[in-house]
Tab-separated table of C-alpha atoms in Angstrom:
chain	number	residue	atom	x	y	z
A	5	UNK	CA	132.601	97.646	81.281
A	6	UNK	CA	129.313	96.879	83.021
A	7	UNK	CA	126.432	96.001	80.715
A	8	UNK	CA	123.348	98.184	81.018
A	9	UNK	CA	120.388	96.296	82.446
A	10	UNK	CA	117.194	96.580	80.471
A	11	UNK	CA	113.879	97.468	82.109
A	12	UNK	CA	111.954	94.547	83.617
A	13	UNK	CA	108.615	94.000	81.842
A	14	UNK	CA	105.912	92.528	84.081
A	15	UNK	CA	102.434	91.528	82.930
A	16	UNK	CA	99.270	90.340	84.688
A	17	UNK	CA	96.599	88.488	82.699
A	18	UNK	CA	93.526	86.353	83.296
A	19	UNK	CA	94.132	83.705	80.600
A	20	UNK	CA	90.658	82.074	80.879
A	21	UNK	CA	92.006	78.525	80.810
A	22	UNK	CA	95.134	77.283	79.025
A	23	UNK	CA	94.600	73.564	79.536
A	24	UNK	CA	94.462	73.035	75.754
A	25	UNK	CA	97.977	72.436	74.430
A	26	UNK	CA	97.522	74.771	71.414
A	27	UNK	CA	96.238	77.703	73.494
A	28	UNK	CA	99.002	77.131	76.041
A	29	UNK	CA	101.636	77.259	73.304
A	30	UNK	CA	100.081	80.407	71.787
A	31	UNK	CA	100.062	82.101	75.195
A	32	UNK	CA	103.743	81.352	75.907
A	33	UNK	CA	104.702	82.533	72.369
A	34	UNK	CA	102.637	85.717	72.756
A	35	UNK	CA	104.366	86.584	76.047
A	36	UNK	CA	107.752	85.924	74.418
A	37	UNK	CA	106.896	88.235	71.495
A	38	UNK	CA	105.964	90.991	73.974
A	39	UNK	CA	109.336	90.489	75.728
A	40	UNK	CA	107.701	89.759	79.068
A	41	UNK	CA	110.124	88.801	81.859
A	42	UNK	CA	107.631	88.158	84.662
A	43	UNK	CA	104.092	86.921	83.881
A	44	UNK	CA	101.419	86.807	86.615
A	45	UNK	CA	98.653	84.551	85.266
A	46	UNK	CA	95.167	83.763	86.612
A	47	UNK	CA	92.555	81.142	85.716
A	48	UNK	CA	95.110	78.758	84.228
A	49	UNK	CA	92.784	75.712	84.788
A	50	UNK	CA	95.880	73.492	85.081
A	51	UNK	CA	96.813	70.663	87.419
A	52	UNK	CA	100.250	70.545	89.087
A	53	UNK	CA	101.753	68.374	86.335
A	54	UNK	CA	100.228	70.538	83.567
A	55	UNK	CA	101.555	73.723	85.188
A	56	UNK	CA	105.082	72.286	85.003
A	57	UNK	CA	104.706	71.955	81.213
A	58	UNK	CA	104.803	75.764	80.993
A	59	UNK	CA	108.514	75.603	81.900
A	60	UNK	CA	109.814	75.671	78.327
A	61	UNK	CA	111.191	78.129	75.784
A	62	UNK	CA	111.788	81.461	77.612
A	63	UNK	CA	110.299	80.341	80.965
A	64	UNK	CA	113.112	79.528	83.406
A	65	UNK	CA	111.091	79.314	86.648
A	66	UNK	CA	107.391	78.610	87.338
A	67	UNK	CA	105.476	78.827	90.620
A	68	UNK	CA	101.792	77.946	90.803
A	69	UNK	CA	98.733	77.083	92.878
A	70	UNK	CA	96.356	74.569	91.227
A	71	UNK	CA	92.690	73.819	91.890
A	72	UNK	CA	91.443	71.566	89.075
A	73	UNK	CA	91.459	71.372	85.274
A	74	UNK	CA	88.136	73.231	84.949
A	75	UNK	CA	88.552	76.292	87.166
A	76	UNK	CA	90.875	78.672	89.033
A	77	UNK	CA	94.646	78.175	89.136
A	78	UNK	CA	97.273	80.927	89.307
A	79	UNK	CA	100.901	80.969	88.170
A	80	UNK	CA	104.029	83.131	88.070
A	81	UNK	CA	106.398	82.662	85.109
A	82	UNK	CA	109.920	84.085	85.307
A	83	UNK	CA	112.255	84.525	82.334
A	84	UNK	CA	115.329	82.281	82.324
A	85	UNK	CA	117.642	85.322	81.974
A	86	UNK	CA	116.210	87.154	85.002
A	87	UNK	CA	118.466	86.654	88.067
A	88	UNK	CA	115.702	85.723	90.543
A	89	UNK	CA	116.642	83.550	93.537
A	90	UNK	CA	113.695	82.081	95.438
A	91	UNK	CA	113.348	82.367	99.227
A	92	UNK	CA	109.772	81.375	100.119
A	93	UNK	CA	106.571	80.201	98.400
A	94	UNK	CA	103.129	80.838	99.891
A	95	UNK	CA	100.433	78.797	98.126
A	96	UNK	CA	96.685	78.997	98.533
A	97	UNK	CA	95.116	75.519	98.550
A	98	UNK	CA	92.071	76.782	96.594
A	99	UNK	CA	94.077	77.935	93.553
A	100	UNK	CA	93.292	81.582	94.357
A	101	UNK	CA	96.760	83.053	94.940
A	102	UNK	CA	100.472	82.314	94.789
A	103	UNK	CA	103.066	84.524	96.526
A	104	UNK	CA	106.828	84.170	96.210
A	105	UNK	CA	109.655	86.114	97.805
A	106	UNK	CA	113.268	86.144	96.729
A	107	UNK	CA	116.224	88.160	95.507
A	108	UNK	CA	115.982	90.025	92.205
A	109	UNK	CA	119.211	91.857	91.293
A	110	UNK	CA	120.210	91.402	94.944
A	111	UNK	CA	117.060	93.034	96.366
A	112	UNK	CA	114.292	91.331	98.361
A	113	UNK	CA	111.016	91.349	96.393
A	114	UNK	CA	107.557	89.793	96.699
A	115	UNK	CA	105.701	88.726	93.538
A	116	UNK	CA	102.078	87.624	93.681
A	117	UNK	CA	99.334	86.444	91.334
A	118	UNK	CA	95.777	86.693	92.688
A	119	UNK	CA	92.354	85.557	91.481
A	120	UNK	CA	89.657	86.978	93.780
A	121	UNK	CA	86.238	85.240	94.076
A	122	UNK	CA	83.284	86.567	92.001
A	123	UNK	CA	81.302	87.264	95.169
A	124	UNK	CA	82.405	88.793	98.464
A	125	UNK	CA	84.191	86.300	100.713
A	126	UNK	CA	85.651	87.873	103.865
A	127	UNK	CA	87.844	84.842	104.639
A	128	UNK	CA	89.616	85.156	101.257
A	129	UNK	CA	90.757	88.746	101.949
A	130	UNK	CA	91.768	88.075	105.579
A	131	UNK	CA	93.725	84.975	104.476
A	132	UNK	CA	95.428	86.894	101.617
A	133	UNK	CA	96.356	89.768	103.952
A	134	UNK	CA	97.683	87.435	106.674
A	135	UNK	CA	99.766	85.381	104.231
A	136	UNK	CA	101.132	88.454	102.417
A	137	UNK	CA	101.998	90.466	105.536
A	138	UNK	CA	103.862	87.468	107.032
A	139	UNK	CA	106.449	87.533	104.191
A	140	UNK	CA	106.188	91.151	102.993
A	141	UNK	CA	109.528	92.849	102.060
A	142	UNK	CA	110.023	96.455	100.918
A	143	UNK	CA	109.461	95.771	97.192
A	144	UNK	CA	106.039	94.286	96.382
A	145	UNK	CA	104.293	93.561	93.054
A	146	UNK	CA	100.910	91.826	93.194
A	147	UNK	CA	98.984	91.442	89.938
A	148	UNK	CA	95.656	89.824	89.409
A	149	UNK	CA	91.976	89.706	88.634
A	150	UNK	CA	90.238	91.182	91.688
A	151	UNK	CA	86.756	90.901	90.121
A	152	UNK	CA	85.684	94.432	91.092
A	153	UNK	CA	86.153	98.036	89.998
A	154	UNK	CA	87.572	100.223	92.775
A	155	UNK	CA	85.815	103.415	91.660
A	156	UNK	CA	82.150	103.138	90.521
A	157	UNK	CA	82.453	106.338	88.398
A	158	UNK	CA	85.726	105.713	86.574
A	159	UNK	CA	86.204	101.919	86.536
A	160	UNK	CA	82.866	101.021	84.916
A	161	UNK	CA	81.230	101.924	81.625
A	162	UNK	CA	78.386	102.747	81.910
A	163	UNK	CA	79.418	104.279	85.293
A	164	UNK	CA	77.744	103.042	88.464
A	165	UNK	CA	75.884	105.410	90.772
A	166	UNK	CA	76.007	103.270	93.945
A	167	UNK	CA	78.954	103.418	96.397
A	168	UNK	CA	81.918	100.978	96.095
A	169	UNK	CA	81.043	97.306	96.641
A	170	UNK	CA	82.161	95.219	99.641
A	171	UNK	CA	84.753	93.583	97.363
A	172	UNK	CA	86.097	96.980	96.275
A	173	UNK	CA	86.335	98.136	99.916
A	174	UNK	CA	88.072	94.890	100.936
A	175	UNK	CA	90.554	95.273	98.043
A	176	UNK	CA	91.260	98.916	98.954
A	177	UNK	CA	91.692	97.962	102.638
A	178	UNK	CA	94.148	95.221	101.594
A	179	UNK	CA	96.197	97.795	99.618
A	180	UNK	CA	95.972	100.342	102.431
A	181	UNK	CA	97.154	97.832	105.068
A	182	UNK	CA	100.185	96.850	102.964
A	183	UNK	CA	100.916	100.342	101.592
A	184	UNK	CA	100.243	99.321	97.976
A	185	UNK	CA	99.265	101.558	95.049
A	186	UNK	CA	97.218	100.917	91.909
A	187	UNK	CA	100.105	101.392	89.431
A	188	UNK	CA	97.911	101.905	86.346
A	189	UNK	CA	95.749	104.571	88.018
A	190	UNK	CA	98.789	106.474	89.345
A	191	UNK	CA	100.363	106.450	85.850
A	192	UNK	CA	97.034	107.351	84.154
A	193	UNK	CA	95.119	109.559	86.640
A	194	UNK	CA	92.444	110.790	84.169
A	195	UNK	CA	92.226	107.986	81.633
A	196	UNK	CA	89.131	105.802	81.415
A	197	UNK	CA	90.113	102.340	80.245
A	198	UNK	CA	88.849	98.854	81.017
A	199	UNK	CA	90.170	95.295	81.176
A	200	UNK	CA	86.978	93.240	80.815
A	201	UNK	CA	83.810	93.311	78.692
A	202	UNK	CA	80.764	91.515	80.061
A	203	UNK	CA	78.533	90.315	77.222
A	204	UNK	CA	75.483	89.499	79.414
A	205	UNK	CA	75.527	93.014	80.980
A	206	UNK	CA	76.984	94.689	77.866
A	207	UNK	CA	79.310	96.708	80.107
A	208	UNK	CA	83.034	97.372	80.524
A	209	UNK	CA	84.940	97.263	83.802
A	210	UNK	CA	88.514	97.610	85.070
A	211	UNK	CA	88.942	94.597	87.351
A	212	UNK	CA	92.567	93.568	86.627
A	213	UNK	CA	95.230	95.403	88.611
A	214	UNK	CA	98.911	95.733	89.311
A	215	UNK	CA	99.311	96.691	92.988
A	216	UNK	CA	102.825	97.824	93.908
A	217	UNK	CA	104.680	99.218	96.914
A	218	UNK	CA	105.968	102.782	96.988
A	219	UNK	CA	109.570	101.703	96.308
A	220	UNK	CA	108.427	99.872	93.141
A	221	UNK	CA	106.209	102.774	92.058
A	222	UNK	CA	109.220	105.117	92.149
A	223	UNK	CA	110.932	102.896	89.566
A	224	UNK	CA	107.875	102.280	87.381
A	225	UNK	CA	108.307	103.531	83.821
A	226	UNK	CA	104.715	103.395	82.605
A	227	UNK	CA	101.814	101.015	83.144
A	228	UNK	CA	99.501	100.069	80.256
A	229	UNK	CA	96.293	98.167	79.557
A	230	UNK	CA	96.859	96.048	76.421
A	231	UNK	CA	94.438	94.110	74.232
A	232	UNK	CA	94.831	90.338	74.289
A	233	UNK	CA	93.455	88.181	71.459
A	234	UNK	CA	93.758	84.968	73.484
A	235	UNK	CA	91.524	85.944	76.428
A	236	UNK	CA	88.387	87.976	77.133
A	237	UNK	CA	90.442	90.010	79.648
A	238	UNK	CA	92.999	92.662	78.709
A	239	UNK	CA	96.466	92.356	80.182
A	240	UNK	CA	98.017	95.044	82.388
A	241	UNK	CA	101.753	95.530	81.863
A	242	UNK	CA	104.356	97.694	83.551
A	243	UNK	CA	108.023	98.419	82.997
A	244	UNK	CA	110.268	98.540	86.017
A	245	UNK	CA	113.700	100.119	86.181
A	246	UNK	CA	116.213	97.616	87.594
A	247	UNK	CA	118.006	98.765	90.763
A	248	UNK	CA	120.944	101.102	90.424
A	249	UNK	CA	124.027	98.936	90.354
A	250	UNK	CA	126.720	101.393	89.285
A	251	UNK	CA	128.134	103.463	92.163
A	252	UNK	CA	128.492	106.359	89.708
A	253	UNK	CA	124.732	106.395	89.133
A	254	UNK	CA	122.445	107.313	92.015
A	255	UNK	CA	118.792	107.726	92.962
A	256	UNK	CA	117.414	111.139	92.143
A	257	UNK	CA	117.300	113.413	95.170
A	258	UNK	CA	116.324	117.039	95.460
A	259	UNK	CA	119.416	119.234	95.698
A	260	UNK	CA	118.657	121.137	98.956
A	261	UNK	CA	120.784	124.084	97.790
A	262	UNK	CA	118.056	124.887	95.241
A	263	UNK	CA	115.656	125.858	98.039
A	264	UNK	CA	117.763	128.946	98.815
A	265	UNK	CA	117.254	130.174	95.222
A	266	UNK	CA	114.162	132.489	95.129
A	267	UNK	CA	113.812	131.933	91.353
A	268	UNK	CA	113.574	128.154	91.910
A	269	UNK	CA	111.054	128.493	94.770
A	270	UNK	CA	108.833	130.726	92.602
A	271	UNK	CA	109.110	128.255	89.691
A	272	UNK	CA	108.174	125.341	91.970
A	273	UNK	CA	105.114	127.185	93.340
A	274	UNK	CA	103.938	127.976	89.791
A	275	UNK	CA	104.406	124.362	88.668
A	276	UNK	CA	102.469	123.006	91.667
A	277	UNK	CA	99.586	125.438	91.029
A	278	UNK	CA	99.568	124.398	87.349
A	279	UNK	CA	99.454	120.701	88.325
A	280	UNK	CA	96.593	121.206	90.805
A	281	UNK	CA	94.565	123.344	88.405
A	282	UNK	CA	94.580	120.578	85.761
A	283	UNK	CA	94.507	117.449	87.950
A	284	UNK	CA	92.595	118.199	91.161
A	285	UNK	CA	89.277	116.865	89.838
A	286	UNK	CA	86.326	115.263	91.677
A	287	UNK	CA	87.064	111.656	90.560
A	288	UNK	CA	90.762	111.707	91.631
A	289	UNK	CA	91.628	110.443	95.124
A	290	UNK	CA	94.061	112.407	97.323
A	291	UNK	CA	96.644	109.583	97.387
A	292	UNK	CA	96.636	109.245	93.569
A	293	UNK	CA	96.890	113.042	93.196
A	294	UNK	CA	99.825	113.190	95.640
A	295	UNK	CA	101.774	110.324	94.006
A	296	UNK	CA	101.225	111.763	90.501
A	297	UNK	CA	102.075	115.249	91.827
A	298	UNK	CA	105.428	114.093	93.195
A	299	UNK	CA	106.317	112.510	89.854
A	300	UNK	CA	105.303	115.746	88.061
A	301	UNK	CA	107.357	117.929	90.437
A	302	UNK	CA	110.377	115.665	90.076
A	303	UNK	CA	110.176	116.079	86.282
A	304	UNK	CA	109.794	119.869	86.663
A	305	UNK	CA	112.805	120.080	89.005
A	306	UNK	CA	114.946	117.976	86.642
A	307	UNK	CA	113.893	120.285	83.791
A	308	UNK	CA	114.770	123.411	85.843
A	309	UNK	CA	118.199	122.092	86.905
A	310	UNK	CA	118.944	120.968	83.334
A	311	UNK	CA	118.230	124.497	82.003
A	312	UNK	CA	120.293	125.972	84.850
A	313	UNK	CA	123.194	123.618	84.082
A	314	UNK	CA	123.138	124.549	80.386
A	315	UNK	CA	122.937	128.242	81.299
A	316	UNK	CA	125.962	127.918	83.646
A	317	UNK	CA	127.937	126.085	80.959
A	318	UNK	CA	127.114	128.808	78.423
A	319	UNK	CA	128.163	131.450	81.013
A	320	UNK	CA	131.453	129.592	81.601
A	321	UNK	CA	132.211	129.463	77.875
A	322	UNK	CA	131.463	133.203	77.492
A	323	UNK	CA	133.704	134.068	80.470
A	324	UNK	CA	136.540	131.898	79.136
A	325	UNK	CA	136.255	133.579	75.734
A	326	UNK	CA	136.178	137.054	77.380
A	327	UNK	CA	139.274	136.235	79.460
A	328	UNK	CA	141.162	135.072	76.349
A	329	UNK	CA	140.244	138.296	74.472
A	330	UNK	CA	140.990	140.574	77.461
A	331	UNK	CA	144.384	138.917	78.037
A	332	UNK	CA	145.247	139.445	74.385
A	333	UNK	CA	144.134	143.091	74.641
A	334	UNK	CA	146.010	143.672	77.917
A	335	UNK	CA	149.229	142.279	76.448
A	336	UNK	CA	148.974	144.830	73.672
A	337	UNK	CA	147.813	147.899	75.632
A	338	UNK	CA	148.841	147.326	79.301
A	339	UNK	CA	145.749	149.404	80.119
A	340	UNK	CA	144.580	149.549	83.786
A	341	UNK	CA	140.858	149.529	82.753
A	342	UNK	CA	141.403	146.350	80.695
A	343	UNK	CA	143.210	144.767	83.689
A	344	UNK	CA	140.212	145.570	85.925
A	345	UNK	CA	137.851	143.945	83.397
A	346	UNK	CA	140.190	140.922	83.191
A	347	UNK	CA	140.254	140.553	87.024
A	348	UNK	CA	136.445	140.807	87.167
A	349	UNK	CA	136.034	138.119	84.471
A	350	UNK	CA	138.554	135.834	86.230
A	351	UNK	CA	136.780	136.324	89.563
A	352	UNK	CA	133.377	135.503	88.000
A	353	UNK	CA	134.786	132.351	86.342
A	354	UNK	CA	136.501	131.299	89.597
A	355	UNK	CA	133.176	131.679	91.470
A	356	UNK	CA	131.366	129.558	88.867
A	357	UNK	CA	134.017	126.807	88.912
A	358	UNK	CA	134.122	126.793	92.760
A	359	UNK	CA	130.371	126.238	92.818
A	360	UNK	CA	130.691	123.300	90.385
A	361	UNK	CA	133.575	121.773	92.372
A	362	UNK	CA	131.658	122.045	95.678
A	363	UNK	CA	128.667	120.266	94.136
A	364	UNK	CA	130.895	117.513	92.699
A	365	UNK	CA	132.601	116.999	96.102
A	366	UNK	CA	129.198	116.869	97.855
A	367	UNK	CA	128.009	114.076	95.530
A	368	UNK	CA	131.358	112.262	95.756
A	369	UNK	CA	131.020	112.188	99.574
A	370	UNK	CA	127.433	110.993	99.221
A	371	UNK	CA	128.477	108.190	96.836
A	372	UNK	CA	131.322	107.169	99.128
A	373	UNK	CA	128.931	106.914	102.056
A	374	UNK	CA	126.269	104.986	100.067
A	375	UNK	CA	128.623	102.573	98.285
A	376	UNK	CA	131.603	102.472	100.611
A	377	UNK	CA	132.545	99.669	102.973
A	378	UNK	CA	130.784	100.219	106.332
A	379	UNK	CA	131.914	97.307	108.550
């Protein structure tokens, strides 16, 4: 039997320097306790040789970009039990970003850890975009401290009245060019939460992000901002469903046959109106609303089909019981009216079972095409 793969837990965190051996040990132990499998770290303040010392305990692979022992430095730690095979490494010489591509569960993926400058630097964003787009596969996860809130109203407390900063625009353009989404915002469209507290300004801001491609977003099972006792930044974590590896399991797809059911169409319209009435608010961008809306509709459709399936099963059981009783009655009475009722019940059951068989054959053909040998 095939073992079930557990969800992949990924975390991004600005560690504010782990060049002290005690803090480094505490950080690695803390990530182990939280069952992290991929850690995207910023501001490690480690040299090349010190970075390599992180490869202990649960850490099986480490990739990094160093600057010096006082500032910058980014790293990616990968759990020893995670089947990641490296293809390429793209390092920034200034210790600002590290990008790696490789195979995870047989799929091409890009992982990145980014530490953006405190002030706007056009060359940083153009360099990051050029380096990322040159190796960009379908699945992308880039975590990091981007040093800016994307929305002045929702990502700062107290909120800012001025328009988004140059850094925020550059970050949003970077995501737009690569088709990346802010995973935490999509998972929490109305929540106000922050990852950094500035003591001098006495203000909160959300400046740490997990940017993911659409294919990764579809498999994301929640994205959270967590408190971290070892840094002045909060970590952002997400859980990712591993790829489907069992031919019997498949990606969810809308059953097109449902669209010919007027009851389903009416239900879908009502659900969409309900979603828009509660979520279409001034602070929510169209792309976030659309991504969250699709997830909501998918849940609604699964709920509808589940109820329908249970209802059909209940109907089948009732028909089978009726047929048993009518057969017993017909054997005793040989009545023509009972025979008619028996034929009607058999016909109804046959129709129900035919429908189920057709659906099963449709999915069997689909599975055969998806998983079959196509030389």
